[in-house]
CSV table of C-alpha atoms and ligand atoms in Angstrom, one decimal:
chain,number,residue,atom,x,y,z
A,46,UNK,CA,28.1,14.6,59.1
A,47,UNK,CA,30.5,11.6,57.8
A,48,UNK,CA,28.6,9.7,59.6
A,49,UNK,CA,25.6,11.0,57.2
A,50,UNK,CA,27.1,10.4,54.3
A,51,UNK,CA,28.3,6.8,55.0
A,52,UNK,CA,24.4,6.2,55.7
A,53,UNK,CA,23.0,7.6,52.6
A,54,UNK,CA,25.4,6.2,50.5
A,55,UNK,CA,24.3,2.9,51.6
A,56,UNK,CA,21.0,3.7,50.5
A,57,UNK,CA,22.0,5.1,47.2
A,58,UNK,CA,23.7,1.8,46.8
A,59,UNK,CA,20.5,-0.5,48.6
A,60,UNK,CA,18.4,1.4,46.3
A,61,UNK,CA,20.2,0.6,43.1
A,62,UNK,CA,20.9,-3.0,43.9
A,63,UNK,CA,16.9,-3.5,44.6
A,64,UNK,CA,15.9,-1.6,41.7
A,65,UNK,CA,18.4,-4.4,39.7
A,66,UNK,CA,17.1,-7.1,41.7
A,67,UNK,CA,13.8,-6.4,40.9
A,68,UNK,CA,14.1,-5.1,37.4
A,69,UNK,CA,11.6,-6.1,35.2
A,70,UNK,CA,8.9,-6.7,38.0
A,71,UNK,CA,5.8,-6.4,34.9
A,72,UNK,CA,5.8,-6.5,31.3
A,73,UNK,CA,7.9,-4.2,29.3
A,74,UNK,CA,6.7,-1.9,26.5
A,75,UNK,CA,8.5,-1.1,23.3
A,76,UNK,CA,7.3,1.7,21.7
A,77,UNK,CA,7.4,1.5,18.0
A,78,UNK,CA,6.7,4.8,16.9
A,79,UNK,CA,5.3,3.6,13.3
A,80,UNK,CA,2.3,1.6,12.6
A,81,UNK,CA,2.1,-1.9,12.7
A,82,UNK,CA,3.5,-4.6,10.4
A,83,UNK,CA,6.4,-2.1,8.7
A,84,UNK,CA,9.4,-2.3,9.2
A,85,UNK,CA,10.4,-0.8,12.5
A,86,UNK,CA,7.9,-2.6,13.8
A,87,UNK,CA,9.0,-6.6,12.0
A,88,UNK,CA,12.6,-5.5,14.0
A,89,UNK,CA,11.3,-4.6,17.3
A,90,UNK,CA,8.4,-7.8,17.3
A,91,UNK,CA,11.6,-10.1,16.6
A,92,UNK,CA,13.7,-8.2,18.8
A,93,UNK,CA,11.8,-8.5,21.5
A,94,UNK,CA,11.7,-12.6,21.4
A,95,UNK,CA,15.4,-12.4,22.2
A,96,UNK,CA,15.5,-9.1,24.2
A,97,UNK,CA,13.3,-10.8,26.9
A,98,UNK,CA,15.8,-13.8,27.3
A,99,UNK,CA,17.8,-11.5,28.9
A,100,UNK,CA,15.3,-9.8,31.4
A,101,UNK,CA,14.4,-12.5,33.6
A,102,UNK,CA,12.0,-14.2,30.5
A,103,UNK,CA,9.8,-11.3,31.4
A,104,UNK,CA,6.8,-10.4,28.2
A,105,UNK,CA,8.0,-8.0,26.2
A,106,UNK,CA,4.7,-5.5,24.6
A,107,UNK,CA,5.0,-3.9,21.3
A,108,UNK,CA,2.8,-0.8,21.5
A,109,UNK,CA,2.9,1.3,18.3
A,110,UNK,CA,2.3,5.1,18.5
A,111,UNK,CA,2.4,6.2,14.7
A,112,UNK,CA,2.4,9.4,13.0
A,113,UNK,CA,4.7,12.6,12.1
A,114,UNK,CA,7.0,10.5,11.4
A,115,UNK,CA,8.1,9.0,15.0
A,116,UNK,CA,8.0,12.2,16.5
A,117,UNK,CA,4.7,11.0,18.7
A,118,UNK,CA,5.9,7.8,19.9
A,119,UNK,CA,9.4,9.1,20.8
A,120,UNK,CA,7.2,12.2,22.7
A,121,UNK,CA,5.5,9.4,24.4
A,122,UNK,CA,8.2,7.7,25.7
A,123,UNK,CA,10.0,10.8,26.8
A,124,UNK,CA,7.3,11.4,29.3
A,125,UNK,CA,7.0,7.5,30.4
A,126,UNK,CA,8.1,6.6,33.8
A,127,UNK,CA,12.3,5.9,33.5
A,128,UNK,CA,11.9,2.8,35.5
A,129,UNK,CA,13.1,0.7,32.1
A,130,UNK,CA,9.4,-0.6,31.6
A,131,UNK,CA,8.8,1.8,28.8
A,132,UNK,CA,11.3,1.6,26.1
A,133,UNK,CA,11.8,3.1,22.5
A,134,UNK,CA,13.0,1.2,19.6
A,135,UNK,CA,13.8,4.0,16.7
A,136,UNK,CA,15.6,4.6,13.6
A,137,UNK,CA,17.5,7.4,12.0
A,138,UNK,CA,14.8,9.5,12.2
A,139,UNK,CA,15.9,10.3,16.0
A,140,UNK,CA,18.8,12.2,14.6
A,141,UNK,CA,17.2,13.5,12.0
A,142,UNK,CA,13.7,14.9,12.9
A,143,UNK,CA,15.4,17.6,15.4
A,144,UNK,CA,16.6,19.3,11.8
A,145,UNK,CA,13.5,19.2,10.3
A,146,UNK,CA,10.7,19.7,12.8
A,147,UNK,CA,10.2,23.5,14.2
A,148,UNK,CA,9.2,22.0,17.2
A,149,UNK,CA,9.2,18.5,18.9
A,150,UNK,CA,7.4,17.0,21.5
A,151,UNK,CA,10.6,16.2,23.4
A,152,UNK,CA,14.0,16.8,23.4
A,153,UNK,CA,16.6,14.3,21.9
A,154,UNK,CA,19.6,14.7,23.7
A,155,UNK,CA,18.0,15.8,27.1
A,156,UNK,CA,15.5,13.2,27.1
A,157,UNK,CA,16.2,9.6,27.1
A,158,UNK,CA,19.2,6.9,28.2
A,159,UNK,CA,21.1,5.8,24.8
A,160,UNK,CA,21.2,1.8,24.9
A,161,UNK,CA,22.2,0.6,22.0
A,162,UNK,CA,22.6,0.0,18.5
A,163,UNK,CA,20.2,-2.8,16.8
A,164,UNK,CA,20.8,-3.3,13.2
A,165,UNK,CA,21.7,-1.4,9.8
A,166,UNK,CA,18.9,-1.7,6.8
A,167,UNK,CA,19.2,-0.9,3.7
A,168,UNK,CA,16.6,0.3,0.9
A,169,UNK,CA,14.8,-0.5,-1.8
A,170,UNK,CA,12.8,1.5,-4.7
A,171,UNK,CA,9.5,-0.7,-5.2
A,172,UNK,CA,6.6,0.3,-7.2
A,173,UNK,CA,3.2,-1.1,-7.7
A,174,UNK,CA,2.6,-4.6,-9.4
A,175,UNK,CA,0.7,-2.5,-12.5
A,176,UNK,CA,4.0,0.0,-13.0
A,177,UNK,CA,4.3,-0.9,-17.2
A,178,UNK,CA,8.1,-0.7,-16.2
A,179,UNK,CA,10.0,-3.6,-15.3
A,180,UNK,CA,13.6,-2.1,-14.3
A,181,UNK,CA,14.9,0.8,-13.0
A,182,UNK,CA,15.3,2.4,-16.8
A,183,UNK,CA,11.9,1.5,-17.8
A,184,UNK,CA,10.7,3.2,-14.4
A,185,UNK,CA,12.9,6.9,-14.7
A,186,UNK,CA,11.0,6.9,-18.8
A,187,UNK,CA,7.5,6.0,-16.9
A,188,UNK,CA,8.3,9.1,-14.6
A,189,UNK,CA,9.4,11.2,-17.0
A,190,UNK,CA,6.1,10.4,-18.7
A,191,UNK,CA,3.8,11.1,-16.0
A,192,UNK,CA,5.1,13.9,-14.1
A,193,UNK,CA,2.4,15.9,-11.7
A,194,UNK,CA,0.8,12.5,-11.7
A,195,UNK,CA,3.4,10.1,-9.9
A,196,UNK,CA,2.6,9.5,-5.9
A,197,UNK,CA,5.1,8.4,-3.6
A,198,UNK,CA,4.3,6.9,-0.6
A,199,UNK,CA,6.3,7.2,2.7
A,200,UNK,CA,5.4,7.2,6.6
A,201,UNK,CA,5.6,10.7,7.5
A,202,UNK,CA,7.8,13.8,7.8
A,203,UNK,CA,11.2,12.9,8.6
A,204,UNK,CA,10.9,9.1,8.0
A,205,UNK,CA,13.7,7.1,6.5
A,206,UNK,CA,11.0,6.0,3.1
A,207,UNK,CA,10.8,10.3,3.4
A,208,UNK,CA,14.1,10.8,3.2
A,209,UNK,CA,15.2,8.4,0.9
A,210,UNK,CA,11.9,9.4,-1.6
A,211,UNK,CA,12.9,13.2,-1.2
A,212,UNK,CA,17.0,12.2,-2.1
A,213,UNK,CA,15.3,9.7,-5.3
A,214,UNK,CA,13.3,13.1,-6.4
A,215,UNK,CA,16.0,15.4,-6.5
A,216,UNK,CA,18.9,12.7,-8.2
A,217,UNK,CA,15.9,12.3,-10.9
A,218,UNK,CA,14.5,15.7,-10.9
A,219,UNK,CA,11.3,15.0,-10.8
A,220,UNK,CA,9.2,16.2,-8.0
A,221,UNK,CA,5.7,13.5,-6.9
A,222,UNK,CA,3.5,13.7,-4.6
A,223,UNK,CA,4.3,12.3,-1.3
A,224,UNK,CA,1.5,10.6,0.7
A,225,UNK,CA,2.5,10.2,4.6
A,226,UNK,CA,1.1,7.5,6.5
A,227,UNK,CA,1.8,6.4,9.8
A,228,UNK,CA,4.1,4.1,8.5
A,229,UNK,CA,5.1,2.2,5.4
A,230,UNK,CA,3.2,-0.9,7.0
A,231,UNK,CA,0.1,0.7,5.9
A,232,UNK,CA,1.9,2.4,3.0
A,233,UNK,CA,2.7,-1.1,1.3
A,234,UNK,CA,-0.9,-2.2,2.2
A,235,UNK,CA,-1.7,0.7,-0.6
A,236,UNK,CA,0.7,0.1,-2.8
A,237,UNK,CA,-0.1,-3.6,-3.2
A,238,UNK,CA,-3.6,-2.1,-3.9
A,239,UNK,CA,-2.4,0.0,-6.9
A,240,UNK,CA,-3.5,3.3,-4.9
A,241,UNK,CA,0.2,4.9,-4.9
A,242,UNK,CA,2.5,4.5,-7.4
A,243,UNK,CA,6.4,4.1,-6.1
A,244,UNK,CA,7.8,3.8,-2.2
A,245,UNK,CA,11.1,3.7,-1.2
A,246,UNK,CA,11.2,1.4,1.9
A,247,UNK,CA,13.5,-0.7,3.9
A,248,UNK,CA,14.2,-4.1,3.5
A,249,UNK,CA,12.8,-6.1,6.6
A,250,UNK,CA,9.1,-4.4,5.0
A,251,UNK,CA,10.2,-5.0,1.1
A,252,UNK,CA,11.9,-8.6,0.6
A,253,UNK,CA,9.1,-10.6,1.3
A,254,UNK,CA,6.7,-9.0,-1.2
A,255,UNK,CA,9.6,-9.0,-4.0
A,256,UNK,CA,9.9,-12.5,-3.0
A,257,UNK,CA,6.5,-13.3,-3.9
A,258,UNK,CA,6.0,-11.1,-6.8
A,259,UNK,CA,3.5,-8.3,-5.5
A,260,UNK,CA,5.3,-5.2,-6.0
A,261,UNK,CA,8.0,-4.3,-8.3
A,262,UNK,CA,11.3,-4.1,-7.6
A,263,UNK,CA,13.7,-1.5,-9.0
A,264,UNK,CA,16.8,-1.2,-7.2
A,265,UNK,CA,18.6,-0.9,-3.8
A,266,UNK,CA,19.9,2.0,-2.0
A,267,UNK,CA,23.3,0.8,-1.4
A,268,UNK,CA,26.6,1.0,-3.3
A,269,UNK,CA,27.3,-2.2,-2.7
A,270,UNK,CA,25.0,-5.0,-4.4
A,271,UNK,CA,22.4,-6.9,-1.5
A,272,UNK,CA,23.6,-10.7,-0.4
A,273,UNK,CA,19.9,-11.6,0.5
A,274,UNK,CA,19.1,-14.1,-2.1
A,275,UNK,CA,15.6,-12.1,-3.2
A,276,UNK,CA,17.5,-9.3,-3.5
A,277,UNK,CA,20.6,-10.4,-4.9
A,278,UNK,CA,19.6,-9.3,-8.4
A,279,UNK,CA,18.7,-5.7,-8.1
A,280,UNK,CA,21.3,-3.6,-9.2
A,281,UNK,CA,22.2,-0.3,-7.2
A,282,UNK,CA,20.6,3.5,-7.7
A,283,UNK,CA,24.3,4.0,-8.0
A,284,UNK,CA,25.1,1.6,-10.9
A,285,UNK,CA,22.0,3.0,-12.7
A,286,UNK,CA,23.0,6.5,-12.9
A,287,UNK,CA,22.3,8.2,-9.8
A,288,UNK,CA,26.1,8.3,-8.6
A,289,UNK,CA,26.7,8.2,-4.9
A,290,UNK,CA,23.1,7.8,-4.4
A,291,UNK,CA,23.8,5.7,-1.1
A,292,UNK,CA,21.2,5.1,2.0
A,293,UNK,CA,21.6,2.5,4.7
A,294,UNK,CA,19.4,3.1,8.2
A,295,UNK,CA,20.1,1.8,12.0
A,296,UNK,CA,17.7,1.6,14.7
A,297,UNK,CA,18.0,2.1,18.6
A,298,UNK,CA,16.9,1.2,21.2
A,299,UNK,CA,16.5,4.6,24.2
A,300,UNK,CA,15.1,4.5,27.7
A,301,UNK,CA,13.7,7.5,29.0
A,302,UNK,CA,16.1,10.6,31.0
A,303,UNK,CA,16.6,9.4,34.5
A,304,UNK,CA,16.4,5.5,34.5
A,305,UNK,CA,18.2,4.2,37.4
A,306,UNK,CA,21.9,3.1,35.8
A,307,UNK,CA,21.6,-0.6,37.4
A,308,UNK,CA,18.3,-0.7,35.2
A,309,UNK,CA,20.1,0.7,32.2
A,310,UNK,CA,23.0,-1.7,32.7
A,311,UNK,CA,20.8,-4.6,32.7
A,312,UNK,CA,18.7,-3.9,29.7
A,313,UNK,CA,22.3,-2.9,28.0
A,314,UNK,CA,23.2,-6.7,28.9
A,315,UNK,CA,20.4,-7.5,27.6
A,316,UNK,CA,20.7,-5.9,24.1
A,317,UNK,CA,23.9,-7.1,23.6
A,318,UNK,CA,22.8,-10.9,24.4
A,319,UNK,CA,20.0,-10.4,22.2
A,320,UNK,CA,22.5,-9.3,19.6
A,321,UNK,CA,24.2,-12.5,19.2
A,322,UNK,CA,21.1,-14.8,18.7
A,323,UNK,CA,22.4,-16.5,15.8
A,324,UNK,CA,18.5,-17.1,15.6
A,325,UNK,CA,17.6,-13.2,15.3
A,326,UNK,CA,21.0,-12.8,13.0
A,327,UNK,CA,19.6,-14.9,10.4
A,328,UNK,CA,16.1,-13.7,10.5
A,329,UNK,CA,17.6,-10.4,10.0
A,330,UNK,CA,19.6,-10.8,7.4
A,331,UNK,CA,17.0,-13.2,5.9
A,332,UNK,CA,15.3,-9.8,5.2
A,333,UNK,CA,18.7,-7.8,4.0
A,334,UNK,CA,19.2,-6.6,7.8
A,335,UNK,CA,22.6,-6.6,9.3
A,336,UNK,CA,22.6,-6.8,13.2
A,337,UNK,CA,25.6,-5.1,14.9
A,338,UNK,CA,28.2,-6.6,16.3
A,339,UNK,CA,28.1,-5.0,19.6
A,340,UNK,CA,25.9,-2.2,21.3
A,341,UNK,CA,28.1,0.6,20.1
A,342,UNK,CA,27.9,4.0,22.6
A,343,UNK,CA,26.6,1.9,25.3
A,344,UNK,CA,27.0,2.4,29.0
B,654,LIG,N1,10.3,2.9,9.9
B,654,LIG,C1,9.0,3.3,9.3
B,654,LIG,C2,8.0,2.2,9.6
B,654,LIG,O1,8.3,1.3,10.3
B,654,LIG,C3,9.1,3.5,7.9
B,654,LIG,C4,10.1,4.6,7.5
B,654,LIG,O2,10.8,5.1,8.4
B,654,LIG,O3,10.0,5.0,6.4
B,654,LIG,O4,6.9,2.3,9.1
């Protein structure tokens, strides 16, 4: 019987050591569970140039699965193999869609391996180019001027650009329409068209287009003022009236349920390397990102 024991453990331990040794043996897959070029997406394509440094140089895929705001893509990596090749990179909503779904297609805590922290991003209120209102007073007298007619874009159910919207509506008390899409990448592409009116969205999807002038900006979501020089200048929901308005999100990065720990250790290693890129730090907070210090609840 000891004699038993002693042998399997060996193999437990063989097993383990070969599963690191040969950890990543084909491309791994991030799943970004919102459309391409938004936000979650900008994050997880950078991320991944440094995230693969760190697994043998190995290509790292960006597959987005949009829609019901990240509930599909997180069901679709709760059911991927948990050999580490399938990964999810996710935001807030992962804590926050189990409150406001009746049902998911997976379970949050039951279902995946928590890696790591990636970065905190704040918000901003942007509107279309062709708003008549240039600041954030000018924009609460447009609304109050065309209530029942306002739309408000955001990526779905559940989303951070829902939540935030949903929070901006009841501080201002006016209720819009909200427009999902399967993410704010093609949310902005509508916006910048003129075919919705407002969109609260994160920064790593908003600087670039206040930088050049295509949508208009109105304020951040912070209580703090924005470092980022293109946001420098917008004042805070909370210095404009909406008191203790504050909204910052963080995304994640999850494995699914049952990958081997050695596998989990070694992508945990390599999160935290990717984390101090000084390279990926300052493409991060280039767009108003900050990228954590460590990979807090890890392993
Ligand atoms: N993260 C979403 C995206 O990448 C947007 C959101 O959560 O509002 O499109």
């Amino acid at each position: 019987m000891k004699r038993t024991l002693i042998a399997l453990a060996a193999t437990l331990a063989a097993t383990a050591a070969l599963a690191q040794a040969q950890y990543p043996d084909k491309p791994v897959t991030i799943v970004v569970p919102f459309a391409a070029g938004g936000p979650t997406d900008k994050v997880a394509r950078d991320f991944a140039e440094v995230l693969r440094k760190g697994l043998n140089n190995q290509t790292v895929i960006i597959e987005n699965v949009g829609g019901a705001g990240g509930t599909l893509g997180a069901g679709k990596v709760a059911k991927a193999a948990p050999d580490g090749h399938t990964l999810l990179l996710h935001h807030i909503g992962m804590a926050t869609s189990p409150g406001l779904y009746r049902s998911l297609p997976y379970k949050t805590l039951d279902d995946f391996e928590y890696l790591g922290m990636i970065n905190e991003v704040p918000m901003t209120l942007i509107g279309r180019s062709t708003l008549p209102a240039n600041n954030y007073a000018e924009l609460v007298k447009w609304l109050e001027a065309n209530k029942g007619k306002i739309n408000l874009a955001n990526a779905g159910l559940g989303a951070a650009s829902h939540l935030c919207g949903l929070l901006f509506q009841q501080s201002v008390k006016i209720d819009m329409t909200t427009v999902p899409y399967k993410g704010t990448g093609p949310a902005m592409t509508d916006l910048l068209g003129g075919q919705v009116d407002i969109m609260c969205d994160q920064t790593t999807n908003t600087t670039g287009q206040i930088e050049a002038g295509k949508v208009k900006a109105f304020a951040v979501t912070t209580t703090k003022r924005l470092t980022t020089p293109a946001l420098a200048k917008l004042p805070t929901l909370d210095e404009s009236g909406l008191k203790g308005f504050n909204l910052t999100i963080w995304h994640g990065l999850y494995t699914p349920k049952g990958t081997p720990k050695a596998v989990q250790d070694q992508l945990n290693a390599a999160l935290r390397n990717a984390l101090k890129d000084p390279e990926f730090i300052k493409r991060q907070e280039g767009l108003g990102a900050v990228v954590v210090t460590d990979a807090r609840l890890a392993p």
